[in-house]
Structures are given as C-alpha cells and as structure tokens.
PDB file of C-alpha atoms in Angstrom:
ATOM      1  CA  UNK A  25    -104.461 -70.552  -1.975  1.00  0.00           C
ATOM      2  CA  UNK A  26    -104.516 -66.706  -1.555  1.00  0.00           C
ATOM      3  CA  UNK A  27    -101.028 -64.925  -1.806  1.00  0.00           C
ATOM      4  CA  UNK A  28    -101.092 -64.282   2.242  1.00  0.00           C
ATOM      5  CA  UNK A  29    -101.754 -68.176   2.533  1.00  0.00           C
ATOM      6  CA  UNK A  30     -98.526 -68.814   0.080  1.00  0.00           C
ATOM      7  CA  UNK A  31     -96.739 -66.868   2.271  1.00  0.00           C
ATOM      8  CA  UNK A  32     -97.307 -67.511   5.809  1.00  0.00           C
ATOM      9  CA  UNK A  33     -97.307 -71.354   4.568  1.00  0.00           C
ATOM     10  CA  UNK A  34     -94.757 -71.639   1.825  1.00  0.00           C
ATOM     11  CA  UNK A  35     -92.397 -68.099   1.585  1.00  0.00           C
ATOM     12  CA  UNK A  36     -92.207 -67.289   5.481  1.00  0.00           C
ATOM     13  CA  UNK A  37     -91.111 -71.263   6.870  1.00  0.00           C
ATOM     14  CA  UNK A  38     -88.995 -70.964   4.144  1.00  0.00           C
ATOM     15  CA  UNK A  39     -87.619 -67.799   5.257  1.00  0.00           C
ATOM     16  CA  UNK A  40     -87.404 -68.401   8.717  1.00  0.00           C
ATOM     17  CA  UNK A  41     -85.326 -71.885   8.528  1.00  0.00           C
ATOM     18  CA  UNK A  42     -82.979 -70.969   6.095  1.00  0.00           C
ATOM     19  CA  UNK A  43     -82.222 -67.496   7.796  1.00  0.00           C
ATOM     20  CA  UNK A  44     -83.165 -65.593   4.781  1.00  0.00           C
ATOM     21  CA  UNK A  45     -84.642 -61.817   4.745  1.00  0.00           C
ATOM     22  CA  UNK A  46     -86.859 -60.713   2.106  1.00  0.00           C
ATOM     23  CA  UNK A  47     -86.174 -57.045   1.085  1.00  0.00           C
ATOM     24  CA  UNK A  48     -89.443 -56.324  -1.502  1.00  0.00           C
ATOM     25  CA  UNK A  49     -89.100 -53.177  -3.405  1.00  0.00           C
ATOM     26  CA  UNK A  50     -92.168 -52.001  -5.494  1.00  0.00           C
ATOM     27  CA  UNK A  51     -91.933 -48.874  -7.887  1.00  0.00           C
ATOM     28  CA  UNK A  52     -94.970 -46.696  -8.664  1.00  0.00           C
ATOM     29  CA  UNK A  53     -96.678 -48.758  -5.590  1.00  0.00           C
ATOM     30  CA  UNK A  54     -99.265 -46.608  -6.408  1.00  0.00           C
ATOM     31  CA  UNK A  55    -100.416 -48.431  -9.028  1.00  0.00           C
ATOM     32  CA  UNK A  56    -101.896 -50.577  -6.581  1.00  0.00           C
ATOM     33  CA  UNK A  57    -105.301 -50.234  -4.815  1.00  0.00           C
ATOM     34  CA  UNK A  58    -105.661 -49.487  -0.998  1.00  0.00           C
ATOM     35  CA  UNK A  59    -106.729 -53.514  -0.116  1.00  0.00           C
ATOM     36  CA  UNK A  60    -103.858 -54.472  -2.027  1.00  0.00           C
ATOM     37  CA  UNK A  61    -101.083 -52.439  -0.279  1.00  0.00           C
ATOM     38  CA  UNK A  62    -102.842 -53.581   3.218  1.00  0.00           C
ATOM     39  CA  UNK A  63    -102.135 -57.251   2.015  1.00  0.00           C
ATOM     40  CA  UNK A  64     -98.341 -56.067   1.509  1.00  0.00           C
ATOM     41  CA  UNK A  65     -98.503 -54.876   5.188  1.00  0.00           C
ATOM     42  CA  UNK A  66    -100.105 -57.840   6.157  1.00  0.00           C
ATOM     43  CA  UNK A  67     -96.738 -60.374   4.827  1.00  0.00           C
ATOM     44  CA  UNK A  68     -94.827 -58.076   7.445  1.00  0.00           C
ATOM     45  CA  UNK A  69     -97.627 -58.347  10.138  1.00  0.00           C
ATOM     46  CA  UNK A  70     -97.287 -62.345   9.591  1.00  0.00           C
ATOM     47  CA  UNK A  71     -94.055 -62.021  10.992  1.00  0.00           C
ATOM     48  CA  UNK A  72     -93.929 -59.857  13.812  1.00  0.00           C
ATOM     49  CA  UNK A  73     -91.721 -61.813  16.000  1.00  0.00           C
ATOM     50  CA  UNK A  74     -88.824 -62.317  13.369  1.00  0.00           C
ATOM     51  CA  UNK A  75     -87.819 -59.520  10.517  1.00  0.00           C
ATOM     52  CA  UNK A  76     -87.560 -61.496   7.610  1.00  0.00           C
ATOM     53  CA  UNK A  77     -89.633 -59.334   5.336  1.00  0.00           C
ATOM     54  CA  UNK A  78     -89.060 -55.650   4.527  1.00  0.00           C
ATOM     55  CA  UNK A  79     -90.624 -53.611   2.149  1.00  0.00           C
ATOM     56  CA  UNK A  80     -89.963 -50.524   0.614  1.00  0.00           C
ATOM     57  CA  UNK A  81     -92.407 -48.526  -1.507  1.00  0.00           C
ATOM     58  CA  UNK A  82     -91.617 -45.745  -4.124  1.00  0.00           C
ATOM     59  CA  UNK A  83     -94.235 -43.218  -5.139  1.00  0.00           C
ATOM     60  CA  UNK A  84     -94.061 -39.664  -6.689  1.00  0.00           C
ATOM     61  CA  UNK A  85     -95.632 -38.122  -3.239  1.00  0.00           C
ATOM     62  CA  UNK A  86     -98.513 -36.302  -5.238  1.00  0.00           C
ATOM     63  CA  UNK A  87     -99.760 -39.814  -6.136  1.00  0.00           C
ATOM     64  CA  UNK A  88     -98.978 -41.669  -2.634  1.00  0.00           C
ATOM     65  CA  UNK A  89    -100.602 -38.304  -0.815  1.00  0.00           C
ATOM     66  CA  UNK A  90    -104.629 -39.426  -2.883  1.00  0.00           C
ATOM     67  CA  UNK A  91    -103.554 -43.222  -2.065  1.00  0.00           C
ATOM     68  CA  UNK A  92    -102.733 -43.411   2.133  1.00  0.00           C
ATOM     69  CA  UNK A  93    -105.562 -43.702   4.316  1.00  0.00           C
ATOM     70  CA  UNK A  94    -105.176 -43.281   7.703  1.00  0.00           C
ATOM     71  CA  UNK A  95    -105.017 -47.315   8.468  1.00  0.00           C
ATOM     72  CA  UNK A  96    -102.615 -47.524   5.829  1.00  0.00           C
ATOM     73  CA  UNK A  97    -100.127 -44.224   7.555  1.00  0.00           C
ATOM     74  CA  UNK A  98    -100.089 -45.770  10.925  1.00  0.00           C
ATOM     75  CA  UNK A  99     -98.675 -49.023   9.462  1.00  0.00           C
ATOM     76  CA  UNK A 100     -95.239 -47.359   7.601  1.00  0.00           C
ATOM     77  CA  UNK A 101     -92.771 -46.790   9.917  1.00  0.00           C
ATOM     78  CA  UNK A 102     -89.945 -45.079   8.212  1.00  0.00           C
ATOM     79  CA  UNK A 103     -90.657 -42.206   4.883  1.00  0.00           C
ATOM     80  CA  UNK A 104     -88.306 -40.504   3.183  1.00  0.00           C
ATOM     81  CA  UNK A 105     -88.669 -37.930   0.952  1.00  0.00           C
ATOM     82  CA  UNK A 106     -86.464 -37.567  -2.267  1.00  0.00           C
ATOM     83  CA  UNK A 107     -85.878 -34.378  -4.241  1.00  0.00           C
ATOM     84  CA  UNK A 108     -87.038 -33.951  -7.662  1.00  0.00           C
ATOM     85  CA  UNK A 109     -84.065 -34.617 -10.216  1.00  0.00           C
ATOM     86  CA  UNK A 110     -81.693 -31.404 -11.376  1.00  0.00           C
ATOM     87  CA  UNK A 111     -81.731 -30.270 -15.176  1.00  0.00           C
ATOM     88  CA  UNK A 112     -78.361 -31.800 -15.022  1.00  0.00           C
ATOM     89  CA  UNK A 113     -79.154 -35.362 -13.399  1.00  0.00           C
ATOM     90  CA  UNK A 114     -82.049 -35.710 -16.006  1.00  0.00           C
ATOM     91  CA  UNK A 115     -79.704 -35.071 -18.500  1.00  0.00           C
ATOM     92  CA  UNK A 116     -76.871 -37.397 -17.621  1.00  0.00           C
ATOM     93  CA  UNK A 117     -79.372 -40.221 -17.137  1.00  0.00           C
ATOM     94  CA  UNK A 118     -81.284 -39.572 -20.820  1.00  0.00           C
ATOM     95  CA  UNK A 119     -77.879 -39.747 -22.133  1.00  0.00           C
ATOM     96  CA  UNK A 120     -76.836 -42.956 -20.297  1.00  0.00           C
ATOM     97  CA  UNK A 121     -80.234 -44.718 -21.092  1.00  0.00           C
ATOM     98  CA  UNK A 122     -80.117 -43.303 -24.816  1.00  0.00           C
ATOM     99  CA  UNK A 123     -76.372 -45.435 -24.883  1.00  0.00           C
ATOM    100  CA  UNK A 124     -78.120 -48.385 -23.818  1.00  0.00           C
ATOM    101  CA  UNK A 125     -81.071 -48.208 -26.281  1.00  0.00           C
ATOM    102  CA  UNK A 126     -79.511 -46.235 -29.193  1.00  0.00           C
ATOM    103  CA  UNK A 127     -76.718 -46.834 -31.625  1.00  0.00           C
ATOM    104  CA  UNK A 128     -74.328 -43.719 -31.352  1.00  0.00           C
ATOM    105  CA  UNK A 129     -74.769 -42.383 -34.542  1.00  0.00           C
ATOM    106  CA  UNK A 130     -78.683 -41.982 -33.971  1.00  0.00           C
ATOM    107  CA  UNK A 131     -78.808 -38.885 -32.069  1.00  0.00           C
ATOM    108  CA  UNK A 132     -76.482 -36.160 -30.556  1.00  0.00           C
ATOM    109  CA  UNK A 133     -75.862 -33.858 -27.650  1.00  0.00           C
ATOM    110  CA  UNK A 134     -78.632 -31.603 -28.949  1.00  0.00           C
ATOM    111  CA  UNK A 135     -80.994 -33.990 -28.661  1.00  0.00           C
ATOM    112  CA  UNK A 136     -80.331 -35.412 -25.277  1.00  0.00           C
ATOM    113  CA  UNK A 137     -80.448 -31.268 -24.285  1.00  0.00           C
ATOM    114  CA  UNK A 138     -83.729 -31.157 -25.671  1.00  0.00           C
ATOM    115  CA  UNK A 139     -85.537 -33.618 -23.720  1.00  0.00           C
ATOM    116  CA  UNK A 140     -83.852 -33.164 -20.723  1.00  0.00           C
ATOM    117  CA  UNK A 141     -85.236 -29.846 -21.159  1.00  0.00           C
ATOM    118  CA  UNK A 142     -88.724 -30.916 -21.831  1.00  0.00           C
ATOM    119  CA  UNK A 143     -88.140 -33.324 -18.910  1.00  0.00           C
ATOM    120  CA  UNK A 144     -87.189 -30.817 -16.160  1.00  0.00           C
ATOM    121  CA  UNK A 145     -90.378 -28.873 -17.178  1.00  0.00           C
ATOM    122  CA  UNK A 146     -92.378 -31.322 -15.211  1.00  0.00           C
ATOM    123  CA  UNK A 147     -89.411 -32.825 -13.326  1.00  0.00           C
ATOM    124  CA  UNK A 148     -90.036 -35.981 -14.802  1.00  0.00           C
ATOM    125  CA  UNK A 149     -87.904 -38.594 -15.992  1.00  0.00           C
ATOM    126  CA  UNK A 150     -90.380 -41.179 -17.118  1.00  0.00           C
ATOM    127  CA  UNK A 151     -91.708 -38.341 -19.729  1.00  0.00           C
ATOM    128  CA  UNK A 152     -88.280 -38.264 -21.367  1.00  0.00           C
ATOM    129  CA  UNK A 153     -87.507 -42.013 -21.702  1.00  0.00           C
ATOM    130  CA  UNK A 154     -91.061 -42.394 -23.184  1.00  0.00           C
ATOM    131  CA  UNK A 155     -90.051 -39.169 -25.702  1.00  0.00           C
ATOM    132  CA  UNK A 156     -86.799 -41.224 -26.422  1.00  0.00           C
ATOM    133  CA  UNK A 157     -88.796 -44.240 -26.892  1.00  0.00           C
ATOM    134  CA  UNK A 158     -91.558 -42.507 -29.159  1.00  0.00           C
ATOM    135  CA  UNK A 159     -88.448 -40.910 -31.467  1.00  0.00           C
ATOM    136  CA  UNK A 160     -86.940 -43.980 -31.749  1.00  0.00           C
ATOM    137  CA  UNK A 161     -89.935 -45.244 -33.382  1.00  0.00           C
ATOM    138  CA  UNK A 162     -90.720 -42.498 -35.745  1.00  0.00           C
ATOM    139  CA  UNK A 163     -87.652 -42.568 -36.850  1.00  0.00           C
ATOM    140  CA  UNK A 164     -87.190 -45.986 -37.623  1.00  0.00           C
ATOM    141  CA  UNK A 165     -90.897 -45.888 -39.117  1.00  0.00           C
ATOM    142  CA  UNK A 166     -89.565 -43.020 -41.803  1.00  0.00           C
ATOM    143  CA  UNK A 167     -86.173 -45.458 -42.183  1.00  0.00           C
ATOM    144  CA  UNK A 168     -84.409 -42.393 -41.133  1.00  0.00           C
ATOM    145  CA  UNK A 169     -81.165 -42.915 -39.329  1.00  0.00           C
ATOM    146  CA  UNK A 170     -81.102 -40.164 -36.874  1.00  0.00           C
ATOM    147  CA  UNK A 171     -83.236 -38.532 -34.287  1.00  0.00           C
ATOM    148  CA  UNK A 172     -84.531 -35.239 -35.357  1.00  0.00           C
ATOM    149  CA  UNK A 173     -86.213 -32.326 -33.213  1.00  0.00           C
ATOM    150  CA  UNK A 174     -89.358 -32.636 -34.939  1.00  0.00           C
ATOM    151  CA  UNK A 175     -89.322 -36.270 -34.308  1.00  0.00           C
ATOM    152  CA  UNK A 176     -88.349 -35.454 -30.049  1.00  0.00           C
ATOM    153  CA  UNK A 177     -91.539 -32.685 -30.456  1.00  0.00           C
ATOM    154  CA  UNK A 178     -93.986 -35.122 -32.426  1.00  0.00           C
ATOM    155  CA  UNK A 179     -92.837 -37.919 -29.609  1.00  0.00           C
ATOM    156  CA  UNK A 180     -93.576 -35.262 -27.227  1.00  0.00           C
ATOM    157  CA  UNK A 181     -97.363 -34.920 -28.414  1.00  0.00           C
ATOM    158  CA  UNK A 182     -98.393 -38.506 -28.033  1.00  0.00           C
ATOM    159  CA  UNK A 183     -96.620 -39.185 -24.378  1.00  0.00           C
ATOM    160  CA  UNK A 184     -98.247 -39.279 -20.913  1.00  0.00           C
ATOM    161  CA  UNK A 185     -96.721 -41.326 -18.909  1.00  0.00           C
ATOM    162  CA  UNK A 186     -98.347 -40.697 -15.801  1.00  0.00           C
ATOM    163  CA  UNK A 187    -101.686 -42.654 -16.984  1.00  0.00           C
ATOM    164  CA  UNK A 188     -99.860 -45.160 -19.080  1.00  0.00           C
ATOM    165  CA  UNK A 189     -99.908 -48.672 -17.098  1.00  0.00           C
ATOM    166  CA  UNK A 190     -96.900 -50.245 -18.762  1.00  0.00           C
ATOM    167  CA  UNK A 191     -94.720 -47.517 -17.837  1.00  0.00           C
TER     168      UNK A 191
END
C-alpha cells in the first residue's frame, strides 16, 4: 500500500469514527522534496469535507523560499513568519539544553556566552547545540573534565549544520 492508501483506508476511517483530529507537525520540512510535501497536502485534500488532519510546517524561510512552487503556495492557507532568536534567547536556551546534556561542573557561564555569541552571528541555534555537542566530545576524547574555549572554537571548525541530515 502507498502511504496515501494507508491513510484514506486505515488513518482517516479511523479518524473520522472515533472523532479524532490529527495535528502533524514537521520541522525542517524542507528536508523533503517537492512530490513529497504535495503527498502531505494530499492527506488534507482526502478529507475535505471533515478537518481531521492539520499540518503545520517549519522552515528557516531562506530554505522554504528555493522549495515552494507555485502548486505547492496556492495549497497553504495560513504562514507565519517568526523572528530570528535575540543574543539573549540563544543564550538562555544553550544554557538550558547544556543542563540537560551536561553535568554542571563541565562548563561555565563563559562558555555558554561564547557560543551564544558564535550562534547569534548567523542567528542560528542549531549551530550552537552542534558546537555544544562537538565540545562535549573533544573533551571527553582528551578525558578532560571541562569545556574549554579552544575546545568551543575547534567544535566550531568541524560544524555545519545546515547540510548535516541528522540534525
């Protein structure tokens, strides 16, 4: 069966006699290709009469502007447009996800400052988790305890995000 045979005979009956809606979020939809995004559409299209499926996609807008052809614009219905994160927003969530993934002791104040910085460069927040991510591993490669600048700037040399796929 193809996915949009699953779903108009399996997903949507299901839907529809339970009373259930479907709210599908997909991050970076851009990832996809053109003919895959117009299958997306096409769940919604399979149930025009009843609302039981909603999407909503999330793309940086550079990388949704190369993606959305003109078939593809007259189907969305709603955009919105999000600001870029503040210095201060990049920092408070590199410090939160650093909690999550570090133990305290591993890195300080200095070192969230510094990525954040680096971050806010480019406005992007998927280059500073991938720093964090990239320090964390030197530094437990050297058996080092603690997150040094030259660790953050060697982290910072080997991460690009934008064309990594498991980002």
């Amino acid at each position: 069966f193809s996915l949009e045979e699953k779903i108009s005979g399996i997903l949507l009956p299901y839907l529809i006699e339970h009373d259930i809606h479907l709210l599908l979020i997909l991050d970076e939809i851009n990832r996809l290709k053109g003919d895959e995004i117009n299958s997306l559409f096409s769940l919604v299209e399979l149930n025009t009469n009843q609302s039981h499926i909603s999407m909503i996609f999330i793309s940086r807008p550079t990388e949704w502007q190369i993606l959305i052809t003109p078939e593809l614009n007259q189907k969305i219905t709603d955009t919105i447009s999000l600001y870029p994160y503040t210095y201060e927003q990049l920092e408070a969530i590199l410090s939160y996800r650093m909690s999550l993934a570090l133990h305290p002791s591993a890195y300080d104040e200095d070192i969230i400052k510094l990525v954040g910085k680096i971050s806010a460069v480019d406005q992007n927040i998927r280059l500073g988790l991938e720093i964090i991510h990239r320090a964390g591993k030197i530094t437990e490669k050297k058996n080092l305890d603690f997150i040094e600048p030259e660790h953050i700037r060697a982290a910072k040399g080997h991460s690009f995000p934008e064309i990594r796929q498991e980002i």
